[in-house]
PDB file of C-alpha atoms in Angstrom:
ATOM      1  CA  ILE A   1      16.479  -2.899  16.032  1.00 60.00           C
ATOM      2  CA  ALA A   2      13.100  -3.878  14.726  1.00 68.00           C
ATOM      3  CA  GLY A   3      13.033  -4.513  10.899  1.00 93.00           C
ATOM      4  CA  ILE A   4      13.679  -6.941   8.378  1.00 96.00           C
ATOM      5  CA  THR A   5      16.915  -9.010   8.033  1.00 96.00           C
ATOM      6  CA  GLN A   6      17.823 -10.511   4.673  1.00 97.00           C
ATOM      7  CA  ALA A   7      20.827 -13.202   4.117  1.00 97.00           C
ATOM      8  CA  PRO A   8      23.145 -13.413   2.274  1.00 97.00           C
ATOM      9  CA  THR A   9      23.747  -9.943   1.450  1.00 97.00           C
ATOM     10  CA  SER A  10      25.407 -11.066  -1.525  1.00 97.00           C
ATOM     11  CA  GLN A  11      26.180 -14.443  -3.271  1.00 97.00           C
ATOM     12  CA  ILE A  12      27.953 -15.622  -6.509  1.00 97.00           C
ATOM     13  CA  LEU A  13      26.331 -18.974  -7.582  1.00 96.00           C
ATOM     14  CA  ALA A  14      26.936 -21.482 -10.342  1.00 97.00           C
ATOM     15  CA  ALA A  15      24.185 -21.978 -12.850  1.00 98.00           C
ATOM     16  CA  GLY A  16      22.348 -25.181 -11.912  1.00 97.00           C
ATOM     17  CA  ARG A  17      22.984 -24.848  -8.160  1.00 97.00           C
ATOM     18  CA  ARG A  18      20.191 -24.563  -5.477  1.00 97.00           C
ATOM     19  CA  MET A  19      20.174 -21.249  -3.429  1.00 97.00           C
ATOM     20  CA  THR A  20      17.840 -20.047  -0.615  1.00 98.00           C
ATOM     21  CA  LEU A  21      17.494 -16.433   0.236  1.00 98.00           C
ATOM     22  CA  ARG A  22      16.368 -15.819   3.835  1.00 98.00           C
ATOM     23  CA  CYS A  23      14.028 -13.391   5.048  1.00 98.00           C
ATOM     24  CA  THR A  24      13.175 -12.678   8.657  1.00 97.00           C
ATOM     25  CA  GLN A  25      11.216  -9.737  10.054  1.00 97.00           C
ATOM     26  CA  ASP A  26      10.027  -9.050  13.805  1.00 95.00           C
ATOM     27  CA  MET A  27       7.482  -6.404  13.196  1.00 94.00           C
ATOM     28  CA  ARG A  28       4.619  -9.113  13.427  1.00 93.00           C
ATOM     29  CA  HIS A  29       3.680  -7.942   9.780  1.00 93.00           C
ATOM     30  CA  ASN A  30       0.984 -10.213   8.025  1.00 93.00           C
ATOM     31  CA  ALA A  31       2.064  -9.646   4.506  1.00 93.00           C
ATOM     32  CA  MET A  32       5.653 -10.390   3.077  1.00 95.00           C
ATOM     33  CA  TYR A  33       6.833  -9.971  -0.467  1.00 96.00           C
ATOM     34  CA  TRP A  34       9.673 -10.940  -2.475  1.00 98.00           C
ATOM     35  CA  TYR A  35      10.804  -8.428  -5.206  1.00 98.00           C
ATOM     36  CA  ARG A  36      13.624  -8.476  -7.864  1.00 98.00           C
ATOM     37  CA  GLN A  37      15.211  -5.109  -8.969  1.00 97.00           C
ATOM     38  CA  ASP A  38      16.930  -5.057 -12.283  1.00 96.00           C
ATOM     39  CA  LEU A  39      18.694  -1.979 -13.882  1.00 91.00           C
ATOM     40  CA  GLY A  40      16.064   0.050 -16.088  1.00 88.00           C
ATOM     41  CA  LEU A  41      13.132  -1.943 -14.748  1.00 91.00           C
ATOM     42  CA  GLY A  42      10.771  -1.378 -11.975  1.00 88.00           C
ATOM     43  CA  LEU A  43      10.618  -3.620  -9.089  1.00 94.00           C
ATOM     44  CA  ARG A  44       9.006  -7.035  -9.712  1.00 96.00           C
ATOM     45  CA  LEU A  45       6.957  -9.166  -7.785  1.00 96.00           C
ATOM     46  CA  ILE A  46       8.055 -12.822  -7.293  1.00 98.00           C
ATOM     47  CA  HIS A  47       5.933 -14.079  -4.815  1.00 97.00           C
ATOM     48  CA  TYR A  48       3.947 -12.880  -1.888  1.00 95.00           C
ATOM     49  CA  SER A  49       2.395 -13.951   1.334  1.00 95.00           C
ATOM     50  CA  ASN A  50      -0.691 -12.440   3.028  1.00 91.00           C
ATOM     51  CA  THR A  51      -0.584 -14.261   6.093  1.00 92.00           C
ATOM     52  CA  ALA A  52       1.177 -17.271   7.748  1.00 93.00           C
ATOM     53  CA  GLY A  53       0.432 -20.474   5.835  1.00 95.00           C
ATOM     54  CA  THR A  54      -0.606 -18.816   2.662  1.00 94.00           C
ATOM     55  CA  THR A  55       1.364 -17.918  -0.633  1.00 96.00           C
ATOM     56  CA  GLY A  56       0.739 -16.451  -4.055  1.00 95.00           C
ATOM     57  CA  LYS A  57       2.472 -15.898  -7.386  1.00 96.00           C
ATOM     58  CA  GLY A  58       3.382 -12.471  -8.438  1.00 95.00           C
ATOM     59  CA  GLU A  59       4.500 -11.165 -12.009  1.00 93.00           C
ATOM     60  CA  VAL A  60       7.807 -13.384 -12.103  1.00 97.00           C
ATOM     61  CA  PRO A  61       7.189 -16.463 -10.108  1.00 98.00           C
ATOM     62  CA  ASP A  62       9.150 -18.960 -12.650  1.00 97.00           C
ATOM     63  CA  GLY A  63      12.037 -20.625 -11.168  1.00 97.00           C
ATOM     64  CA  TYR A  64      11.174 -19.572  -7.806  1.00 98.00           C
ATOM     65  CA  SER A  65       9.402 -20.870  -4.727  1.00 98.00           C
ATOM     66  CA  VAL A  66       8.375 -19.699  -1.173  1.00 98.00           C
ATOM     67  CA  SER A  67       7.090 -20.865   2.058  1.00 97.00           C
ATOM     68  CA  ARG A  68       5.610 -19.056   4.914  1.00 97.00           C
ATOM     69  CA  ALA A  69       5.771 -21.428   7.944  1.00 97.00           C
ATOM     70  CA  ASN A  70       5.217 -18.726  10.512  1.00 96.00           C
ATOM     71  CA  THR A  71       4.731 -15.069  10.566  1.00 95.00           C
ATOM     72  CA  ASP A  72       8.527 -13.941  10.712  1.00 96.00           C
ATOM     73  CA  ASP A  73      10.211 -16.076   8.080  1.00 97.00           C
ATOM     74  CA  PHE A  74       9.809 -15.850   4.100  1.00 98.00           C
ATOM     75  CA  PRO A  75      12.404 -17.714   2.526  1.00 98.00           C
ATOM     76  CA  LEU A  76      12.981 -17.436  -1.456  1.00 98.00           C
ATOM     77  CA  THR A  77      14.413 -20.876  -2.926  1.00 98.00           C
ATOM     78  CA  LEU A  78      15.821 -21.051  -6.707  1.00 98.00           C
ATOM     79  CA  ALA A  79      15.750 -24.633  -7.358  1.00 96.00           C
ATOM     80  CA  SER A  80      18.181 -24.630 -10.237  1.00 97.00           C
ATOM     81  CA  ALA A  81      19.757 -21.093 -10.679  1.00 97.00           C
ATOM     82  CA  VAL A  82      20.058 -19.804 -14.170  1.00 98.00           C
ATOM     83  CA  PRO A  83      22.160 -16.614 -15.277  1.00 97.00           C
ATOM     84  CA  SER A  84      18.830 -14.362 -15.930  1.00 97.00           C
ATOM     85  CA  GLN A  85      18.218 -14.809 -12.118  1.00 98.00           C
ATOM     86  CA  THR A  86      21.205 -12.520 -11.645  1.00 98.00           C
ATOM     87  CA  SER A  87      19.651  -9.630  -9.908  1.00 98.00           C
ATOM     88  CA  VAL A  88      19.169  -7.710  -6.586  1.00 98.00           C
ATOM     89  CA  TYR A  89      16.551  -9.338  -4.404  1.00 98.00           C
ATOM     90  CA  PHE A  90      14.271  -7.501  -1.842  1.00 98.00           C
ATOM     91  CA  CYS A  91      12.308  -8.894   0.715  1.00 98.00           C
ATOM     92  CA  ALA A  92       9.397  -6.494   2.109  1.00 97.00           C
ATOM     93  CA  SER A  93       6.628  -6.783   4.604  1.00 96.00           C
ATOM     94  CA  SER A  94       3.456  -4.671   5.326  1.00 93.00           C
ATOM     95  CA  ASP A  95       0.876  -4.547   8.108  1.00 88.00           C
ATOM     96  CA  SER A  96      -1.727  -3.060   5.991  1.00 77.00           C
ATOM     97  CA  GLU A  97      -5.170  -4.914   6.273  1.00 68.00           C
ATOM     98  CA  ALA A  98      -5.802  -4.153   2.508  1.00 69.00           C
ATOM     99  CA  PHE A  99      -3.134  -5.904   0.185  1.00 72.00           C
ATOM    100  CA  ASN A 100      -0.556  -3.418  -1.148  1.00 75.00           C
ATOM    101  CA  THR A 101      -2.002  -0.106   0.480  1.00 76.00           C
ATOM    102  CA  GLY A 102       0.136   0.327   3.225  1.00 83.00           C
ATOM    103  CA  GLU A 103       3.900   1.257   3.537  1.00 91.00           C
ATOM    104  CA  LEU A 104       6.311  -1.467   2.612  1.00 94.00           C
ATOM    105  CA  PHE A 105       9.314  -2.044   4.692  1.00 95.00           C
ATOM    106  CA  PHE A 106      12.147  -3.271   2.854  1.00 97.00           C
ATOM    107  CA  GLY A 107      15.271  -5.624   3.556  1.00 97.00           C
ATOM    108  CA  GLU A 108      18.498  -4.336   2.466  1.00 96.00           C
ATOM    109  CA  GLY A 109      18.476  -6.654  -0.458  1.00 97.00           C
ATOM    110  CA  SER A 110      20.635  -9.414  -1.523  1.00 98.00           C
ATOM    111  CA  ARG A 111      22.659  -9.374  -4.645  1.00 97.00           C
ATOM    112  CA  LEU A 112      22.730 -12.503  -6.524  1.00 98.00           C
ATOM    113  CA  THR A 113      25.084 -13.327  -9.570  1.00 98.00           C
ATOM    114  CA  VAL A 114      24.537 -16.605 -11.402  1.00 98.00           C
ATOM    115  CA  LEU A 115      27.481 -17.521 -13.604  1.00 96.00           C
TER     116      LEU A 115
ATOM    117  CA  GLY B   1      -1.018  -3.036 -20.579  1.00 75.00           C
ATOM    118  CA  GLN B   2      -0.455  -1.266 -17.386  1.00 86.00           C
ATOM    119  CA  ASN B   3       2.287   1.487 -17.564  1.00 91.00           C
ATOM    120  CA  ILE B   4       4.082   3.987 -15.063  1.00 96.00           C
ATOM    121  CA  ASP B   5       6.384   6.696 -16.645  1.00 96.00           C
ATOM    122  CA  GLN B   6       9.007   8.670 -14.795  1.00 97.00           C
ATOM    123  CA  PRO B   7      12.130  10.544 -16.382  1.00 97.00           C
ATOM    124  CA  THR B   8      14.982   8.383 -16.333  1.00 97.00           C
ATOM    125  CA  GLU B   9      17.137  10.867 -14.635  1.00 98.00           C
ATOM    126  CA  MET B  10      17.107  14.708 -13.313  1.00 98.00           C
ATOM    127  CA  THR B  11      19.818  17.003 -12.240  1.00 98.00           C
ATOM    128  CA  ALA B  12      19.276  19.720 -10.011  1.00 98.00           C
ATOM    129  CA  THR B  13      21.280  22.195  -7.590  1.00 97.00           C
ATOM    130  CA  GLU B  14      21.716  22.042  -3.996  1.00 97.00           C
ATOM    131  CA  GLY B  15      19.153  24.398  -2.311  1.00 97.00           C
ATOM    132  CA  ALA B  16      16.819  24.527  -5.179  1.00 98.00           C
ATOM    133  CA  ILE B  17      13.634  22.841  -6.032  1.00 98.00           C
ATOM    134  CA  VAL B  18      12.978  19.956  -8.116  1.00 98.00           C
ATOM    135  CA  GLN B  19       9.763  18.219  -9.521  1.00 98.00           C
ATOM    136  CA  ILE B  20       9.552  14.625 -10.361  1.00 98.00           C
ATOM    137  CA  ASN B  21       6.558  13.611 -12.536  1.00 98.00           C
ATOM    138  CA  CYS B  22       4.889  10.166 -12.604  1.00 98.00           C
ATOM    139  CA  THR B  23       2.268   9.530 -15.247  1.00 98.00           C
ATOM    140  CA  TYR B  24       0.409   6.042 -15.034  1.00 97.00           C
ATOM    141  CA  GLN B  25      -1.963   3.960 -17.168  1.00 96.00           C
ATOM    142  CA  THR B  26      -3.372   1.208 -15.150  1.00 94.00           C
ATOM    143  CA  SER B  27      -6.492  -0.671 -14.705  1.00 91.00           C
ATOM    144  CA  GLY B  28      -8.083   1.123 -12.172  1.00 92.00           C
ATOM    145  CA  PHE B  29      -6.451   3.051  -9.220  1.00 94.00           C
ATOM    146  CA  ASN B  30      -6.417   2.422  -5.304  1.00 93.00           C
ATOM    147  CA  GLY B  31      -3.504   4.846  -4.460  1.00 95.00           C
ATOM    148  CA  LEU B  32      -0.031   5.821  -5.580  1.00 96.00           C
ATOM    149  CA  PHE B  33       3.150   5.583  -3.728  1.00 96.00           C
ATOM    150  CA  TRP B  34       6.632   7.462  -3.627  1.00 98.00           C
ATOM    151  CA  TYR B  35       9.859   5.507  -2.571  1.00 98.00           C
ATOM    152  CA  GLN B  36      13.274   6.922  -2.193  1.00 98.00           C
ATOM    153  CA  GLN B  37      16.094   4.585  -2.839  1.00 98.00           C
ATOM    154  CA  HIS B  38      19.776   5.511  -2.052  1.00 97.00           C
ATOM    155  CA  ALA B  39      22.274   3.614  -4.364  1.00 95.00           C
ATOM    156  CA  GLY B  40      22.915   0.243  -3.087  1.00 94.00           C
ATOM    157  CA  GLU B  41      20.303   0.510  -0.428  1.00 95.00           C
ATOM    158  CA  ALA B  42      16.531  -0.631   0.247  1.00 96.00           C
ATOM    159  CA  PRO B  43      13.625   1.763  -0.792  1.00 97.00           C
ATOM    160  CA  THR B  44      12.050   3.645   2.011  1.00 97.00           C
ATOM    161  CA  PHE B  45       8.652   5.090   2.280  1.00 96.00           C
ATOM    162  CA  LEU B  46       8.083   8.815   1.468  1.00 96.00           C
ATOM    163  CA  SER B  47       4.421   9.217   0.873  1.00 96.00           C
ATOM    164  CA  TYR B  48       1.047   7.483  -0.146  1.00 95.00           C
ATOM    165  CA  ASN B  49      -1.928   9.349  -2.205  1.00 96.00           C
ATOM    166  CA  VAL B  50      -5.076   8.021  -2.681  1.00 95.00           C
ATOM    167  CA  LEU B  51      -7.255  11.449  -3.113  1.00 96.00           C
ATOM    168  CA  ASP B  52      -6.576  14.247  -5.318  1.00 97.00           C
ATOM    169  CA  GLY B  53      -4.408  17.153  -4.121  1.00 97.00           C
ATOM    170  CA  LEU B  54      -1.091  18.048  -2.366  1.00 97.00           C
ATOM    171  CA  GLU B  55       0.142  16.487   0.835  1.00 95.00           C
ATOM    172  CA  GLU B  56       2.935  18.012   2.286  1.00 95.00           C
ATOM    173  CA  LYS B  57       5.685  16.405   4.620  1.00 92.00           C
ATOM    174  CA  GLY B  58       8.366  18.800   5.474  1.00 95.00           C
ATOM    175  CA  ARG B  59      10.658  19.230   2.464  1.00 97.00           C
ATOM    176  CA  PHE B  60       8.833  16.736   0.412  1.00 97.00           C
ATOM    177  CA  SER B  61       5.379  17.005  -1.097  1.00 97.00           C
ATOM    178  CA  SER B  62       3.209  14.672  -3.331  1.00 98.00           C
ATOM    179  CA  PHE B  63       0.679  15.730  -5.604  1.00 98.00           C
ATOM    180  CA  LEU B  64      -2.116  13.494  -7.265  1.00 98.00           C
ATOM    181  CA  SER B  65      -4.553  13.961 -10.074  1.00 98.00           C
ATOM    182  CA  ARG B  66      -6.552  10.788 -10.626  1.00 97.00           C
ATOM    183  CA  SER B  67      -8.360  12.360 -13.681  1.00 96.00           C
ATOM    184  CA  LYS B  68      -4.941  13.105 -15.441  1.00 96.00           C
ATOM    185  CA  GLY B  69      -3.458   9.848 -14.158  1.00 97.00           C
ATOM    186  CA  TYR B  70      -0.634  12.067 -12.963  1.00 97.00           C
ATOM    187  CA  SER B  71       1.524  12.577  -9.804  1.00 98.00           C
ATOM    188  CA  TYR B  72       4.576  14.362  -8.887  1.00 98.00           C
ATOM    189  CA  LEU B  73       6.911  14.589  -5.967  1.00 98.00           C
ATOM    190  CA  LEU B  74       8.266  18.076  -5.136  1.00 98.00           C
ATOM    191  CA  LEU B  75      11.580  18.198  -3.289  1.00 98.00           C
ATOM    192  CA  LYS B  76      12.383  21.831  -1.716  1.00 98.00           C
ATOM    193  CA  GLU B  77      15.627  22.969  -0.328  1.00 98.00           C
ATOM    194  CA  LEU B  78      17.661  20.350  -1.738  1.00 98.00           C
ATOM    195  CA  GLN B  79      20.389  18.688   0.104  1.00 98.00           C
ATOM    196  CA  MET B  80      23.228  16.432  -1.160  1.00 97.00           C
ATOM    197  CA  LYS B  81      21.838  13.510   0.757  1.00 97.00           C
ATOM    198  CA  ASP B  82      18.593  14.001  -1.574  1.00 98.00           C
ATOM    199  CA  SER B  83      20.406  12.365  -4.360  1.00 98.00           C
ATOM    200  CA  ALA B  84      19.024   9.064  -4.668  1.00 98.00           C
ATOM    201  CA  SER B  85      16.415   7.105  -6.963  1.00 98.00           C
ATOM    202  CA  TYR B  86      12.780   7.984  -6.542  1.00 98.00           C
ATOM    203  CA  LEU B  87      10.089   5.155  -7.245  1.00 98.00           C
ATOM    204  CA  CYS B  88       6.421   5.859  -8.085  1.00 97.00           C
ATOM    205  CA  ALA B  89       4.466   2.722  -7.803  1.00 96.00           C
ATOM    206  CA  VAL B  90       0.571   2.641  -8.139  1.00 95.00           C
ATOM    207  CA  VAL B  91      -2.098   0.424  -6.700  1.00 94.00           C
ATOM    208  CA  ASP B  92      -4.509  -0.951  -9.608  1.00 92.00           C
ATOM    209  CA  SER B  93      -8.035  -2.160  -9.202  1.00 91.00           C
ATOM    210  CA  ASN B  94      -6.843  -5.566  -8.236  1.00 88.00           C
ATOM    211  CA  TYR B  95      -4.715  -4.143  -5.589  1.00 88.00           C
ATOM    212  CA  GLN B  96      -1.632  -5.181  -7.536  1.00 89.00           C
ATOM    213  CA  LEU B  97       1.173  -2.695  -6.949  1.00 92.00           C
ATOM    214  CA  ILE B  98       2.825  -1.563 -10.460  1.00 93.00           C
ATOM    215  CA  TRP B  99       6.277  -0.022 -10.114  1.00 95.00           C
ATOM    216  CA  GLY B 100       7.807   2.672 -12.217  1.00 96.00           C
ATOM    217  CA  ALA B 101      11.633   2.271 -13.232  1.00 96.00           C
ATOM    218  CA  GLY B 102      12.367   5.078 -11.048  1.00 97.00           C
ATOM    219  CA  THR B 103      14.037   8.723 -11.562  1.00 98.00           C
ATOM    220  CA  LYS B 104      17.752   8.894 -10.513  1.00 98.00           C
ATOM    221  CA  LEU B 105      18.051  12.513  -8.929  1.00 98.00           C
ATOM    222  CA  ILE B 106      21.689  13.950  -9.126  1.00 98.00           C
ATOM    223  CA  ILE B 107      22.112  17.033  -6.767  1.00 98.00           C
ATOM    224  CA  LYS B 108      25.239  19.351  -7.661  1.00 96.00           C
ATOM    225  CA  PRO B 109      26.667  21.912  -5.357  1.00 94.00           C
TER     226      PRO B 109
END
């Protein structure tokens, strides 16, 4: 089934540990995004990539890094997790030629708890 | 600053009609999205408006007034499965997507 796959679905992590959230899409979309969703707040963009080989910072990039070695994969890394990074993380992709004007396809989310 | 306002929660009855409002103050406008998100699941696309007026898609319709900075999502013939959060998001002049916090819709029998 075509779509976006995220892993892990959920994870409990000790503060200070390194963690990589994986995201893979098979729709050949150029643009990919990482969002975090916290109760009472709108989705907040962490990092994005318009095409393979390029990445950009979103609204809340501190403490996170991404890479886009190919079209399909867009992993998000927390170098040293802190409790404020406890959240639900969504990966998304879009095939729109104009940035942020097309439908976003979301993965099922990764629920991360940092203790 | 940029701001998207939606009611936090609404309650409606099965079979009825409900209107979820979204007002926005952004630096420019390049379109408005509505997404549906069931609890514990991913958001899914409902509609995209870039011109003023009403767009109908089955039981769901979305309206936009750019001059008023206002949109609404209209859900007709409500079903229990429509219980979800509805997210409004605006594309600003820099093509950044600004998200509202969402409206939780509770459907009662």
